[in-house]
């Protein structure tokens, strides 16, 4: 038997726009190719977006079947048109039943194993009667899948307040936790309304640079005093992009140092200690001999 060299690639699903890895893909498969994979939904047409590094501890749960043929793509296009009509039908039936759900998309895998309806809802929805009526009219297995509001924007696509396509529908492969504390950590105004995305949640991009601000816990507080070369300065501000801290003296003299220079200057924020008698673990005013 002739062995075939394989690799792991990054794929994007065409219904949810989510990313995943796919193992054991022939080496001749390239970025931009469509391939057919077997998933829990059936046989699916997916897009290869690049090469990936295999993870032995978390192998892909999807099975590569073949490089997509012209017929596969034609079937996919045909199913998309059929699914759009089914979605319109589902919306009408849901409205007649008084169901509070925002239907986003319907999807039919290549092998027609089922038809899926994706929806967003604030609470649980009793769609049993809806499924019965859909199955009677469509004569297919029906599956209703509730998704979060961020998943909904990722699926539908949108333009963010920055004027660019929303990150979730462009490249994000998982949603990180975003909270109000991140605004303060990044010296942003504590007004969540200014940083709310299309989905109504805090914008995902607030989490992109948060790791760069982890050094803040080791920096002296704004307006705290330090002594450099025998002169007393107050901390004026930080620049986390340039990784610099600025000090100002009572006479208006301004000096700037990089974060890397703080250890040499002996300037850092004292960490709390237990039972040492100091509220902040030591004195806030620290003398330095300079550089």
Coordinates of C-alpha atoms in Angstrom, one line a residue:
X1 CA 0.0 0.0 0.0
X2 CA 1.3 3.4 -0.9
X3 CA 1.4 5.8 2.0
X4 CA 0.0 9.3 1.6
X5 CA 1.5 12.3 3.4
X6 CA -1.0 14.1 5.4
X7 CA -1.2 17.4 7.4
X8 CA -3.5 19.4 9.7
X9 CA -5.3 22.3 8.2
X10 CA -7.5 25.1 9.6
X11 CA -11.1 25.0 8.2
X12 CA -14.1 27.3 8.4
X13 CA -17.7 26.0 8.4
X14 CA -20.0 27.7 5.9
X15 CA -23.1 27.7 8.1
X16 CA -21.8 29.1 11.5
X17 CA -18.5 30.7 10.1
X18 CA -16.7 29.1 13.0
X19 CA -13.1 27.8 12.7
X20 CA -11.7 24.4 13.6
X21 CA -8.8 22.1 12.8
X22 CA -8.9 19.1 10.5
X23 CA -6.4 16.3 10.8
X24 CA -5.1 13.7 8.2
X25 CA -5.7 15.9 5.1
X26 CA -3.7 15.1 2.0
X27 CA -0.7 17.3 1.4
X28 CA -2.1 18.5 -2.0
X29 CA -5.0 20.3 -0.3
X30 CA -4.2 24.0 -0.3
X31 CA -5.6 27.2 1.3
X32 CA -8.7 28.3 -0.5
X33 CA -9.8 24.7 -1.4
X34 CA -13.2 23.4 -0.4
X35 CA -13.2 19.9 1.1
X36 CA -16.0 17.6 2.3
X37 CA -15.8 16.4 6.0
X38 CA -17.9 14.2 8.2
X39 CA -19.3 15.9 11.3
X40 CA -22.1 15.3 13.8
X41 CA -24.3 17.2 11.3
X42 CA -23.6 15.0 8.4
X43 CA -21.4 15.5 5.3
X44 CA -20.4 19.2 5.1
X45 CA -18.6 21.4 2.6
X46 CA -16.0 23.5 4.4
X47 CA -13.3 26.0 3.4
X48 CA -9.6 25.5 4.0
X49 CA -8.2 28.8 5.4
X50 CA -4.6 27.7 6.0
X51 CA -2.3 25.1 7.6
X52 CA -2.4 24.4 11.3
X53 CA -0.3 22.6 13.9
X54 CA -1.7 19.3 15.1
X55 CA -2.6 19.0 18.8
X56 CA -2.0 15.4 20.0
X57 CA -4.0 16.1 23.2
X58 CA -7.0 17.5 21.3
X59 CA -7.2 15.7 17.9
X60 CA -9.8 16.8 15.4
X61 CA -13.2 15.1 15.8
X62 CA -14.0 15.6 12.1
X63 CA -13.1 13.2 9.3
X64 CA -11.7 14.2 6.0
X65 CA -13.7 12.6 3.1
X66 CA -12.5 14.2 -0.1
X67 CA -11.6 17.3 -1.9
X68 CA -14.8 18.9 -3.0
X69 CA -15.9 18.2 -6.6
X70 CA -17.9 20.4 -8.9
X71 CA -21.0 18.3 -8.1
X72 CA -20.5 18.9 -4.3
X73 CA -20.4 22.6 -4.8
X74 CA -23.5 22.5 -7.0
X75 CA -25.4 20.4 -4.3
X76 CA -24.3 22.9 -1.7
X77 CA -25.6 25.9 -3.7
X78 CA -28.9 24.0 -4.3
X79 CA -29.3 23.3 -0.6
X80 CA -28.6 26.9 0.3
X81 CA -31.5 28.1 -1.9
X82 CA -33.8 25.3 -0.4
X83 CA -32.7 26.2 3.1
X84 CA -33.5 29.9 2.5
X85 CA -37.1 29.0 1.6
X86 CA -37.3 26.7 4.6
X87 CA -36.1 29.6 6.8
X88 CA -38.9 31.9 5.6
X89 CA -41.4 29.2 6.2
X90 CA -40.1 28.6 9.7
X91 CA -40.3 32.4 10.5
X92 CA -43.9 32.5 9.5
X93 CA -44.8 29.4 11.5
X94 CA -42.9 30.7 14.6
X95 CA -44.7 34.0 14.3
X96 CA -48.1 32.3 14.1
X97 CA -47.3 30.3 17.2
X98 CA -46.2 33.4 19.0
X99 CA -42.7 32.1 19.7
X100 CA -40.1 34.7 20.8
X101 CA -37.1 33.7 18.8
X102 CA -34.9 35.4 16.2
X103 CA -34.3 32.9 13.4
X104 CA -30.9 33.5 11.8
X105 CA -30.2 30.7 9.3
X106 CA -31.2 27.3 8.1
X107 CA -28.7 24.8 6.8
X108 CA -28.8 21.5 5.0
X109 CA -25.7 19.2 4.9
X110 CA -24.6 17.7 1.6
X111 CA -26.1 14.3 2.5
X112 CA -29.4 15.8 3.6
X113 CA -29.2 14.1 7.0
X114 CA -31.3 16.8 8.5
X115 CA -32.1 20.5 8.3
X116 CA -30.9 22.8 11.0
X117 CA -32.4 26.1 12.1
X118 CA -30.2 28.5 14.1
X119 CA -31.9 31.0 16.4
X120 CA -31.2 33.5 19.2
X121 CA -33.6 33.9 22.1
X122 CA -33.4 35.5 25.5
X123 CA -34.9 32.4 27.2
X124 CA -36.0 28.9 26.5
X125 CA -38.4 28.3 23.6
X126 CA -41.0 25.5 23.5
X127 CA -40.7 24.8 19.8
X128 CA -42.2 21.3 19.8
X129 CA -45.3 22.3 17.8
X130 CA -43.1 24.3 15.4
X131 CA -40.9 21.2 14.8
X132 CA -44.0 19.1 14.1
X133 CA -45.3 21.5 11.6
X134 CA -41.9 21.9 9.9
X135 CA -41.4 18.1 9.6
X136 CA -44.8 17.7 8.1
X137 CA -44.2 20.3 5.4
X138 CA -40.5 19.7 4.7
X139 CA -40.5 15.9 5.3
X140 CA -37.0 16.1 6.8
X141 CA -35.4 15.6 10.2
X142 CA -35.6 19.0 12.0
X143 CA -33.0 20.2 14.5
X144 CA -33.3 23.6 16.3
X145 CA -30.0 25.1 17.6
X146 CA -30.0 28.0 20.0
X147 CA -26.9 30.2 19.7
X148 CA -25.7 33.2 21.7
X149 CA -25.9 36.8 20.5
X150 CA -22.2 36.9 19.7
X151 CA -22.5 33.6 17.7
X152 CA -25.4 35.2 15.9
X153 CA -23.3 38.2 14.7
X154 CA -20.5 35.8 13.7
X155 CA -22.9 33.8 11.6
X156 CA -24.8 36.7 10.0
X157 CA -21.8 39.1 9.7
X158 CA -21.9 42.8 10.4
X159 CA -19.9 46.1 10.3
X160 CA -18.6 47.3 13.6
X161 CA -18.6 50.8 14.9
X162 CA -15.0 51.0 13.8
X163 CA -16.2 50.8 10.2
X164 CA -14.6 47.4 9.6
X165 CA -16.1 43.9 9.5
X166 CA -16.8 42.6 13.0
X167 CA -13.8 40.6 14.3
X168 CA -16.1 37.6 15.2
X169 CA -17.1 37.1 11.6
X170 CA -13.7 37.8 10.2
X171 CA -11.1 35.8 12.2
X172 CA -12.1 35.1 15.8
X173 CA -12.2 31.3 16.5
X174 CA -13.3 31.5 20.2
X175 CA -15.0 34.1 22.4
X176 CA -12.9 35.3 25.3
X177 CA -14.5 36.8 28.4
X178 CA -14.9 40.5 28.2
X179 CA -15.8 42.6 31.3
X180 CA -16.1 46.2 32.5
X181 CA -12.8 45.9 34.5
X182 CA -10.9 45.7 31.2
X183 CA -11.9 49.3 30.5
X184 CA -10.2 50.6 33.6
X185 CA -7.3 48.3 33.1
X186 CA -6.6 49.8 29.7
X187 CA -7.2 53.4 30.9
X188 CA -10.4 53.7 28.9
X189 CA -13.5 55.7 30.0
X190 CA -15.7 53.5 32.2
X191 CA -18.7 54.0 29.9
X192 CA -19.7 50.5 28.6
X193 CA -22.2 52.1 26.1
X194 CA -19.2 53.4 24.1
X195 CA -17.6 50.0 23.8
X196 CA -20.7 47.9 23.1
X197 CA -20.7 45.9 19.8
X198 CA -23.4 45.1 17.3
X199 CA -24.4 42.1 19.4
X200 CA -25.1 44.3 22.5
X201 CA -22.2 42.9 24.4
X202 CA -18.8 44.5 25.2
X203 CA -16.6 44.5 22.1
X204 CA -14.4 41.4 21.7
X205 CA -11.4 43.7 20.8
X206 CA -11.2 44.8 24.4
X207 CA -9.6 41.4 25.2
X208 CA -7.0 41.6 22.4
X209 CA -4.4 43.7 24.3
X210 CA -5.4 43.0 27.9
X211 CA -2.3 40.8 28.5
X212 CA -0.1 43.9 27.6
X213 CA -1.6 45.6 30.7
X214 CA -0.7 42.9 33.1
X215 CA 2.4 44.8 34.1
X216 CA 0.2 47.5 35.6
X217 CA 0.0 45.7 38.9
X218 CA 3.7 46.2 39.3
X219 CA 3.8 49.9 38.4
X220 CA 3.6 52.7 41.0
X221 CA 0.1 54.3 41.2
X222 CA -0.7 57.5 39.3
X223 CA 0.1 60.6 41.4
X224 CA 2.3 58.5 43.8
X225 CA 5.7 59.9 44.6
X226 CA 9.1 58.5 43.8
X227 CA 12.6 59.9 44.1
X228 CA 15.0 59.8 41.1
X229 CA 18.5 61.1 41.4
X230 CA 17.6 62.9 44.6
X231 CA 14.6 64.7 43.1
X232 CA 11.0 64.0 44.0
X233 CA 8.6 63.2 41.1
X234 CA 5.0 62.2 40.8
X235 CA 3.8 59.5 38.4
X236 CA 2.0 61.4 35.6
X237 CA 0.9 58.5 33.4
X238 CA 1.6 55.3 31.5
X239 CA 1.9 54.5 27.8
X240 CA 1.3 50.8 27.4
X241 CA 1.8 50.9 23.7
X242 CA 5.3 52.4 24.0
X243 CA 5.8 50.6 27.3
X244 CA 6.8 53.9 29.0
X245 CA 6.0 55.7 32.3
X246 CA 6.1 59.5 32.7
X247 CA 7.0 61.4 35.9
X248 CA 6.7 65.1 36.6
X249 CA 8.4 67.1 39.4
X250 CA 6.9 70.0 41.4
X251 CA 8.8 72.3 39.2
X252 CA 7.2 70.9 36.0
X253 CA 10.2 68.8 34.9
X254 CA 9.0 65.8 32.9
X255 CA 11.0 62.6 32.5
X256 CA 10.1 59.4 30.8
X257 CA 11.4 55.9 31.3
X258 CA 10.7 52.5 29.7
X259 CA 9.1 49.8 31.9
X260 CA 12.3 47.9 31.6
X261 CA 14.3 50.7 33.3
X262 CA 12.1 50.7 36.4
X263 CA 13.9 47.8 38.1
X264 CA 17.3 49.5 37.6
X265 CA 15.8 52.7 39.1
X266 CA 14.4 50.7 42.0
X267 CA 10.9 52.0 41.2
X268 CA 8.1 49.5 41.4
X269 CA 4.8 49.0 43.2
X270 CA 5.2 47.2 46.5
X271 CA 3.0 44.1 46.6
X272 CA 0.7 43.5 49.7
X273 CA 2.1 41.2 52.4
X274 CA 0.4 39.5 55.2
X275 CA 1.2 40.4 58.8
X276 CA 4.0 42.8 58.0
X277 CA 2.3 45.9 59.4
X278 CA 2.2 47.8 56.1
X279 CA -1.0 48.4 54.2
X280 CA 0.8 48.2 50.8
X281 CA 3.7 45.9 51.9
X282 CA 6.2 48.8 52.2
X283 CA 6.7 52.5 51.6
X284 CA 5.4 54.1 48.4
X285 CA 8.2 56.6 48.2
X286 CA 11.3 54.9 46.9
X287 CA 14.7 56.5 46.5
X288 CA 16.8 55.8 43.4
X289 CA 20.4 56.5 42.3
X290 CA 19.3 56.8 38.7
X291 CA 21.0 55.2 35.7

